[in-house]
Short mmCIF file of C-alpha atoms and ligand atoms in Angstrom, two decimals:
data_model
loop_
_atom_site.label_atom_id
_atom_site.label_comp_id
_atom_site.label_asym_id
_atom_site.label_seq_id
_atom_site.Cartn_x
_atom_site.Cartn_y
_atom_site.Cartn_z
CA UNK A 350 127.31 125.31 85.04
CA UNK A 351 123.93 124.76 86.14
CA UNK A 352 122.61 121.10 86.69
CA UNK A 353 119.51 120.03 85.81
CA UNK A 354 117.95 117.16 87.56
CA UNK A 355 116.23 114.57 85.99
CA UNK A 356 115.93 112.74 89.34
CA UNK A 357 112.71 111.68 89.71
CA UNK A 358 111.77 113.37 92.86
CA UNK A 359 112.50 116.10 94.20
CA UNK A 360 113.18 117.31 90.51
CA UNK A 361 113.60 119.66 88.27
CA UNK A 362 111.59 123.19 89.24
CA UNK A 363 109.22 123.74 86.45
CA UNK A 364 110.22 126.54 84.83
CA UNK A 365 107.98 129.19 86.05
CA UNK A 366 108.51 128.71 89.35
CA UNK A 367 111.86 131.06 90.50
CA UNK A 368 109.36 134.10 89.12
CA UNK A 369 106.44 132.97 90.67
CA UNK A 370 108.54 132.47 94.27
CA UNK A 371 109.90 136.53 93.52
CA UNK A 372 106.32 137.54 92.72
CA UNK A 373 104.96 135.30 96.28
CA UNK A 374 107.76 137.26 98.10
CA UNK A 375 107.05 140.87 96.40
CA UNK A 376 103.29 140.00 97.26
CA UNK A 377 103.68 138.82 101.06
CA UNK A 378 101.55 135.12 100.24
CA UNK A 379 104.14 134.02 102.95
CA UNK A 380 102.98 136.43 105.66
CA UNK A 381 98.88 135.61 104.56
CA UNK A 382 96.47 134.38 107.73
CA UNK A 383 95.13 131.11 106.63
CA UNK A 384 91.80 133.07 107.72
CA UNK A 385 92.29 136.01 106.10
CA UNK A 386 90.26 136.91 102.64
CA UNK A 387 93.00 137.31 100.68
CA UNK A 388 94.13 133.27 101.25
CA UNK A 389 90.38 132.18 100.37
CA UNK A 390 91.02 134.01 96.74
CA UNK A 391 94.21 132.44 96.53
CA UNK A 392 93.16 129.05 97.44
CA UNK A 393 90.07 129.05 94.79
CA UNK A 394 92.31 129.60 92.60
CA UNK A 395 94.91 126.91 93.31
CA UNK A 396 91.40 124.68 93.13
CA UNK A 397 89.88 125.75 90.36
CA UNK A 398 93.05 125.20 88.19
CA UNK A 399 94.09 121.88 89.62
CA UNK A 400 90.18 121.10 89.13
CA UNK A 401 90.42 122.05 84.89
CA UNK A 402 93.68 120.56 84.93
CA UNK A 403 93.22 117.08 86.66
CA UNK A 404 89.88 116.95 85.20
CA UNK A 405 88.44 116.33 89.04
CA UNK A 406 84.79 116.83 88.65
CA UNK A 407 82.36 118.02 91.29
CA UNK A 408 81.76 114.66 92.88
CA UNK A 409 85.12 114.66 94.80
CA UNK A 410 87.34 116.92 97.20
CA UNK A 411 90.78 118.26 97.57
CA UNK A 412 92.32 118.11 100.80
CA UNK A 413 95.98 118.84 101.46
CA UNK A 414 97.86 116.83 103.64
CA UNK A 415 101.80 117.29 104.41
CA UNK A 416 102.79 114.97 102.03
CA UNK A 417 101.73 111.08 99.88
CA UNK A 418 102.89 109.11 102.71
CA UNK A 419 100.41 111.23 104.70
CA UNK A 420 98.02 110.81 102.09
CA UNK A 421 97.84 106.78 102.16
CA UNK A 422 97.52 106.79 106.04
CA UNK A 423 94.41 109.33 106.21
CA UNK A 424 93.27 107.09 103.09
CA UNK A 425 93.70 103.86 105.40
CA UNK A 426 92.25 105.68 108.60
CA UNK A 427 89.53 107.05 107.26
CA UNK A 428 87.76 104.43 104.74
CA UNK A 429 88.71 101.27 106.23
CA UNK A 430 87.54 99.25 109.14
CA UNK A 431 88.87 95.93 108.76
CA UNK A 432 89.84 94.51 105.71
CA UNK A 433 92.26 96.29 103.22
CA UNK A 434 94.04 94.69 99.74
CA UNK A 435 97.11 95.91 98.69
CA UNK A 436 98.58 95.61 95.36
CA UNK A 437 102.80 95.49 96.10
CA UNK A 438 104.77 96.06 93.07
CA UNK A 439 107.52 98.05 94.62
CA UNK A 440 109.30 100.09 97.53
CA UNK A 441 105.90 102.71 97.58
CA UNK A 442 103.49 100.06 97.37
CA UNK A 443 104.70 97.88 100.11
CA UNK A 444 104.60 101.13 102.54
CA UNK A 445 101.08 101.68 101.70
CA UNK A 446 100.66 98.37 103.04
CA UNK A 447 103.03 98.71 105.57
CA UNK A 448 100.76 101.64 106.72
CA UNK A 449 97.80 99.77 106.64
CA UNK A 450 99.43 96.86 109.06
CA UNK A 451 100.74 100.02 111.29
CA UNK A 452 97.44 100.98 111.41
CA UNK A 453 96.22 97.66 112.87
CA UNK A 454 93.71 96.86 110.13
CA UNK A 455 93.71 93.32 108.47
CA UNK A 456 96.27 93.96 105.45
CA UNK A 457 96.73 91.67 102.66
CA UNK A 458 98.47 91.77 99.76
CA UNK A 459 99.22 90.93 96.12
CA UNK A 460 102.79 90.43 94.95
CA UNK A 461 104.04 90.46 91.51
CA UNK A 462 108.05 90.96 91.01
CA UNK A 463 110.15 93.83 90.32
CA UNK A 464 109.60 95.65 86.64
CA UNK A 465 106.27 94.31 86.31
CA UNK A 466 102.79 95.10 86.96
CA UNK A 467 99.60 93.52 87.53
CA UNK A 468 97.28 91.70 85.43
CA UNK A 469 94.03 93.34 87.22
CA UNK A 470 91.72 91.32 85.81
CA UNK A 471 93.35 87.45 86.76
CA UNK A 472 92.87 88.41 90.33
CA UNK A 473 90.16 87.74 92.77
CA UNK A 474 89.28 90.03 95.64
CA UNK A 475 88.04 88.59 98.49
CA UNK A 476 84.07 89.55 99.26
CA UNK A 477 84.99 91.33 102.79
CA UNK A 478 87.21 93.73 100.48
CA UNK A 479 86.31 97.36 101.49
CA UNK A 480 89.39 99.65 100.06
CA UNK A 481 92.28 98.23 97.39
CA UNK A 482 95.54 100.15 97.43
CA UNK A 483 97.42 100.47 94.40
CA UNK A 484 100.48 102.43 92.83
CA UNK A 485 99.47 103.91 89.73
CA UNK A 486 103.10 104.51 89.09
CA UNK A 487 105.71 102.42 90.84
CA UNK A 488 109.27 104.90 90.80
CA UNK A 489 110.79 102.62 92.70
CA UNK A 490 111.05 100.01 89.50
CA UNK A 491 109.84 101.93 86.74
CA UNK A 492 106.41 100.33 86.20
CA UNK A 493 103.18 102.24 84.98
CA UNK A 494 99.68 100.65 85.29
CA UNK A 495 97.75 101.12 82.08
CA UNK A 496 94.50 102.77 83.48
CA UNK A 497 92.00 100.27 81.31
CA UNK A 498 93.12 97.69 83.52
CA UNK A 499 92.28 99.82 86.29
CA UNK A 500 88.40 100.59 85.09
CA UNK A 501 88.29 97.01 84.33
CA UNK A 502 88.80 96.00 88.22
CA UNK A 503 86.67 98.64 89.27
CA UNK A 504 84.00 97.26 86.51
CA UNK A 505 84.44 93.78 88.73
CA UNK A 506 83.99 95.26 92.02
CA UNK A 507 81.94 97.87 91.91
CA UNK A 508 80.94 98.23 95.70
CA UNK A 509 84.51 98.18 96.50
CA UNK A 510 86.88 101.23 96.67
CA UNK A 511 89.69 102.29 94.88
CA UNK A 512 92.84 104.50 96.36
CA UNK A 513 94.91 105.55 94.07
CA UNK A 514 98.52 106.87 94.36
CA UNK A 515 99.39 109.09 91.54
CA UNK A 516 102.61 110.68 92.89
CA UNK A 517 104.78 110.29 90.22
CA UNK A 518 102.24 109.86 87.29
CA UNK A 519 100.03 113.02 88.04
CA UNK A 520 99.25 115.36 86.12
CA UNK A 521 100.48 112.84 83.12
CA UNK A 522 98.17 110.89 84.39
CA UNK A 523 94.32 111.18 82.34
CA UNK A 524 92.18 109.22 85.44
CA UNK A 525 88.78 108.65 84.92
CA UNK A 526 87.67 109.96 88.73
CA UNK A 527 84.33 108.31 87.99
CA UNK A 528 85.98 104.92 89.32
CA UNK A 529 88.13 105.97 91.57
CA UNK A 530 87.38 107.06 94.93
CA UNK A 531 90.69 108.49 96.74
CA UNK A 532 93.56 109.24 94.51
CA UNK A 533 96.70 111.56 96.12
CA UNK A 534 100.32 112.77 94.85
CA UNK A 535 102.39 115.35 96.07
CA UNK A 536 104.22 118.32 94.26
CA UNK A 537 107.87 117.34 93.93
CA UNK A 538 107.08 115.26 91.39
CA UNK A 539 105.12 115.56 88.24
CA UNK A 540 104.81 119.28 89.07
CA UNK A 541 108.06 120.61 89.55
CA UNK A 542 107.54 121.88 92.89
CA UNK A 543 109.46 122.27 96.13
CA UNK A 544 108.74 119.83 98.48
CA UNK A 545 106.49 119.77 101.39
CA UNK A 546 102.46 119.91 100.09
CA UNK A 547 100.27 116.69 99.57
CA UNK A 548 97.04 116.62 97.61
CA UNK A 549 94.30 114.22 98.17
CA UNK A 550 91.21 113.88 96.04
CA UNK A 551 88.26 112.26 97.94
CA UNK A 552 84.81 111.02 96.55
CA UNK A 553 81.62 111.71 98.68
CA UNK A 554 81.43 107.52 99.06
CA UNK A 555 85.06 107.92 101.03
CA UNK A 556 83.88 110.67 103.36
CA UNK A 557 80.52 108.54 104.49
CA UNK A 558 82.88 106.20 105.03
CA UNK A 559 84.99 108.10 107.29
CA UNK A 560 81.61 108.90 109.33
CA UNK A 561 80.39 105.77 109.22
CA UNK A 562 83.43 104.91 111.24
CA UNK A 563 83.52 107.78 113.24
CA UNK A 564 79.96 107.03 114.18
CA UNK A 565 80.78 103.59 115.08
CA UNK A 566 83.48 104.72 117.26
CA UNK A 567 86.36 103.86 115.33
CA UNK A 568 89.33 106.23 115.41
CA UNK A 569 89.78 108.01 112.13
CA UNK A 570 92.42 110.28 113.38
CA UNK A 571 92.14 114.35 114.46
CA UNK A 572 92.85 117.70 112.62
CA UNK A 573 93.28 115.78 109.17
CA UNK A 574 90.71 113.27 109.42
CA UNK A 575 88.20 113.23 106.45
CA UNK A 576 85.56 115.09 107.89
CA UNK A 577 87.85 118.08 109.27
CA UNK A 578 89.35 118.40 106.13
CA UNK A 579 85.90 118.55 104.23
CA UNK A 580 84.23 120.96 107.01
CA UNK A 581 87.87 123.57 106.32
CA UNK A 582 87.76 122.74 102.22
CA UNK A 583 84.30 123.98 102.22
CA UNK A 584 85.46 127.61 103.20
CA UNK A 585 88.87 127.04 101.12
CA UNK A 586 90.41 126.99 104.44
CA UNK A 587 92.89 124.55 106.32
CA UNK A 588 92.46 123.48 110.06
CA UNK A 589 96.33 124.13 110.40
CA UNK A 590 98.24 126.97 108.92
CA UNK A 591 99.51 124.74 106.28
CA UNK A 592 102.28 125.68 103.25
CA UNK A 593 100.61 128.75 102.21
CA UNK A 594 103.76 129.10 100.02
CA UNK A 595 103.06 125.79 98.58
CA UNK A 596 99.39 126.23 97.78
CA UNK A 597 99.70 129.41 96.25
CA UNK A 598 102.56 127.76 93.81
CA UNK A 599 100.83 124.80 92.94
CA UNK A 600 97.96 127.14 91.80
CA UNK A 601 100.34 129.34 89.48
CA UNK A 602 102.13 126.11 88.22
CA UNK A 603 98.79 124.25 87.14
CA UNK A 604 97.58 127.54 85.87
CA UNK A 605 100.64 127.86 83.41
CA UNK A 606 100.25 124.12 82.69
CA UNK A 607 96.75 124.88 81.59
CA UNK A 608 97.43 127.85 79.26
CA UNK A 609 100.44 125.55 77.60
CA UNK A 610 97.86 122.60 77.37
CA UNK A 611 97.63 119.38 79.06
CA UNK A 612 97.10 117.78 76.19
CA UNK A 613 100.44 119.46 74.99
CA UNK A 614 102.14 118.51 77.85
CA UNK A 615 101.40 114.58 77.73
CA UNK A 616 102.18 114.58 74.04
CA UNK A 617 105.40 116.13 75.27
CA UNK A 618 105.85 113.77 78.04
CA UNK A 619 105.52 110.84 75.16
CA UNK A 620 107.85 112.11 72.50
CA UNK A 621 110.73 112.25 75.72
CA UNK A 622 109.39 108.38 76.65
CA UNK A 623 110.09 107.41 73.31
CA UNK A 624 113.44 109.23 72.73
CA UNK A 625 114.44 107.69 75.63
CA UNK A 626 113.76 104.08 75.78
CA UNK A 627 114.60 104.27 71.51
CA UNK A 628 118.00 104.96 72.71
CA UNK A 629 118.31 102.46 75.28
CA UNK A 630 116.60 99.77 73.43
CA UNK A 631 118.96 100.17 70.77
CA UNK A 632 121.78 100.54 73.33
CA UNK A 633 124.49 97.55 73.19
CA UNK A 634 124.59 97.39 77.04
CA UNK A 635 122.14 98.63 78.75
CA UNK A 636 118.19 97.98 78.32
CA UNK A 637 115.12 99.21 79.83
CA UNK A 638 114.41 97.01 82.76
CA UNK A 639 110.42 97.05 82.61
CA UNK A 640 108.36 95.36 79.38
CA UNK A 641 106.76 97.68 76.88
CA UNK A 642 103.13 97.16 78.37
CA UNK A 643 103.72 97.90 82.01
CA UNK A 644 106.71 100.46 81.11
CA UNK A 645 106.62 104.10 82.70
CA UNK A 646 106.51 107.07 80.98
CA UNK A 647 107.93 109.74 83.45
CA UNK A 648 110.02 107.61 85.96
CA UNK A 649 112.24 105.92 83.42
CA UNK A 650 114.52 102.53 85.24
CA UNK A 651 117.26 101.16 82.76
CA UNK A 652 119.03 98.38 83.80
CA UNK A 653 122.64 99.37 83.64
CA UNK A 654 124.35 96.41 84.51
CA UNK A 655 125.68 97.11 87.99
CA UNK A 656 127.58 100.04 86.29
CA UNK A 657 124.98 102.83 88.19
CA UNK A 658 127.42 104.97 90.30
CA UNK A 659 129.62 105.39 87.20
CA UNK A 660 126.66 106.52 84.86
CA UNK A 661 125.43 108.39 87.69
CA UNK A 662 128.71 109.89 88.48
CA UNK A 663 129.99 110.88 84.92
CA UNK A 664 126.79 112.17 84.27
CA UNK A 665 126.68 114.84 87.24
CA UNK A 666 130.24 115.88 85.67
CA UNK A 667 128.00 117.30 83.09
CA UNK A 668 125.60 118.53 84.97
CA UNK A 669 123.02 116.24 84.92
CA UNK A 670 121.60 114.53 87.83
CA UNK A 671 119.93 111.10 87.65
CA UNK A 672 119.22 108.77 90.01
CA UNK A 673 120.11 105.61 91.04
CA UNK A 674 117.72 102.44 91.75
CA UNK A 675 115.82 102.24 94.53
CA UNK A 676 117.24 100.62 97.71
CA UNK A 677 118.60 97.09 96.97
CA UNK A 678 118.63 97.82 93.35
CA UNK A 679 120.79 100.92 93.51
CA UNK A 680 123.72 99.60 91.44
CA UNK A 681 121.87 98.10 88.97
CA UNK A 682 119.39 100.94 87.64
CA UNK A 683 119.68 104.13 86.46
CA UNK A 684 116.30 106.19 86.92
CA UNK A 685 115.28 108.98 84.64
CA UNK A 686 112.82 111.52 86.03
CA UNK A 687 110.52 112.46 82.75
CA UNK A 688 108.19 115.37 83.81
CA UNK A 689 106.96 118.44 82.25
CA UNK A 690 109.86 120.48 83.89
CA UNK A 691 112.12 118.44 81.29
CA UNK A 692 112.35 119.79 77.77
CA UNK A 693 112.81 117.73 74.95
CA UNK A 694 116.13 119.52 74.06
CA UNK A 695 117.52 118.43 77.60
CA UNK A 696 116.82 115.03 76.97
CA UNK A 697 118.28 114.97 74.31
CA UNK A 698 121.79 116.74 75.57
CA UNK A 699 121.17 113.87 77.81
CA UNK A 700 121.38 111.20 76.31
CA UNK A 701 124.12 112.69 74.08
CA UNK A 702 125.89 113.03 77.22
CA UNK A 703 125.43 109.55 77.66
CA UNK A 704 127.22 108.31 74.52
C1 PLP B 1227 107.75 109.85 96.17
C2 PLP B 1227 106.63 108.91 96.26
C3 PLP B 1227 105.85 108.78 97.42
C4 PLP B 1227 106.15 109.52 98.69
O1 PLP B 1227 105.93 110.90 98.55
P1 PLP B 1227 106.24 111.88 99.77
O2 PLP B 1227 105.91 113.21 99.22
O3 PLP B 1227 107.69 111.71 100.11
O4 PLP B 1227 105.38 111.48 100.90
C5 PLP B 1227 104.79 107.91 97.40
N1 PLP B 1227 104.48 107.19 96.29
C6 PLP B 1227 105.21 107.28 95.17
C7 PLP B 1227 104.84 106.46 93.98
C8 PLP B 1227 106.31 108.15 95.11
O5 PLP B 1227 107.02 108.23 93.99
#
């Protein structure tokens, strides 16, 4: 029997992906110079399809790093010189901030508790604010931000800029990039991917930033800073030999996601939502642990009553793999990974497994 894994990252490979790996193979993308002609083609491409995809206009970059974790330190390094707010709402958000206090710079932070999210528009940034941090999608607990809030605090601080991590939203996500300045995910996720390839998406505001500071004489860190990776993404080119493996895949993968749709694919990603939390909201024991407003559509957290490693267990019998909360809350949750890689006849064998 083969398993399918709803985890919610690593996750189920999209579908596409074992024939695209044969075809890199048959090809020799794995063998390609990082300088040579043929990865140039190969990276427009992976651009110009995460570019009609994403909807990223011309205003911003794409940058690979190694992974998101990567992503919120060069964000951090490179765009901040003092004073950073964090929005904590979870296990992800509190390491963005943690980065930010590794990093030295004056780190503060707003806390709400676990399963909900944040009511943007109550809170007051301080004036010295010059980068807030936030967690479009916390899979840690399950919690989504709806993205009006998020235009509505970048409508109240306009001079100040937004990083946003997308890792386990994107590409469900529909982000207006004209207020946000640095967003970033990586491809295990959302995409169906192997792991190992980060994307960041950087405004031109972020990268005079990341001079300003470099002018000044403030470290903004070496081969991956912002201004290395914008001199190498003007060519299509990396500084390092990076994951040509992974680039080229990510370019095939958001290339198939375009000819099925995006719009397709989030109406998808809904109908699964709602199947879902239907069945656990009507469930006699177990509920969804996050309210309706704030509650995620592709990392799904049901409170299961301490009964996790038994649901998780019994499950993986059948061959499906969920996961269990995050950290301290691993008995209590179940987590449901809900990404285009799912079809909506799996979830539903799913949850009939389940009953
Ligand atoms: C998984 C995850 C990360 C970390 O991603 P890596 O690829 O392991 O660096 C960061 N943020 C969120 C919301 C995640 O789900």
């Amino acid at each position: 029997m083969k398993n399918i894994y709803f985890t919610v990252g690593p996750s189920q490979l999209y579908p596409t992906v074992p024939n695209h790996i044969a075809n890199a193979v048959r090809d020799g993308i794995p063998s390609l110079s990082h300088r040579s002609e043929a990865f140039v083609k190969m990276n427009q491409e992976t651009h110009s399809n995460l570019r009609k995809l994403l909807g990223i206009p011309d205003t911003h970059h794409i940058f690979y790093t190694g992974s998101a974790l990567e992503a919120m330190e060069r964000t951090v390094q490179n765009t901040v010189h003092k004073h950073v707010l964090h929005f904590v709402n979870g296990s992800f958000s509190r390491e963005f901030y943690n980065i930010s206090v590794d990093l030295k710079k004056q780190a503060i932070r707003e806390d709400v508790p676990n399963g909900v999210g944040f009511n943007f528009g109550s809170i007051k940034i301080p004036k010295k604010t010059e980068l807030i941090c936030f967690v479009h999608n916390e899979t840690s607990t399950g919690v989504m931000q709806p993205l009006d809030d998020v235009a509505a605090l970048k409508r109240s601080n306009p001079n100040v800029m937004l990083a946003m991590d997308m890792v386990s939203s994107a590409p469900y996500a529909k982000v207006d990039f004209s207020i946000i300045d640095i967003a970033f995910f990586s491809v295990q996720k959302g995409f169906g991917l192997p792991a190992g390839l980060g994307v960041v998406i950087v405004n031109e505001k972020a990268l005079a930033k990341a001079k300003w500071l470099d002018e000044k004489g403030i470290s903004i860190g070496s081969y991956h800073n912002f201004l290395k990776l914008a001199e190498f993404e003007a060519k299509f080119q990396t500084r390092e030999t990076p994951n040509v493996l992974a680039i080229y895949l990510l370019g095939k993968v958001a290339g198939d996601m375009l000819e099925k749709g995006i719009e397709n694919i989030r109406k998808e990603i809904n109908q699964k939502a709602d199947l879902i939390n239907t069945y656990f909201t009507n469930h006699k024991e177990f509920k969804p642990n996050v309210e309706e407003k704030f509650r995620s559509k592709t990392t799904i957290v049901i409170d299961v009553k301490g009964k996790s490693e038994n649901v998780v267990s019994k499950l993986a019998k059948h061959g499906f793999i969920i996961a269990p909360g995050y950290g301290k809350r691993k008995d209590l949750h179940i987590r449901i990974g809900n990404f285009p890689a799912h079809r909506v006849s799996d979830v539903k064998k799913l949850l009939h497994a389940i009953s």
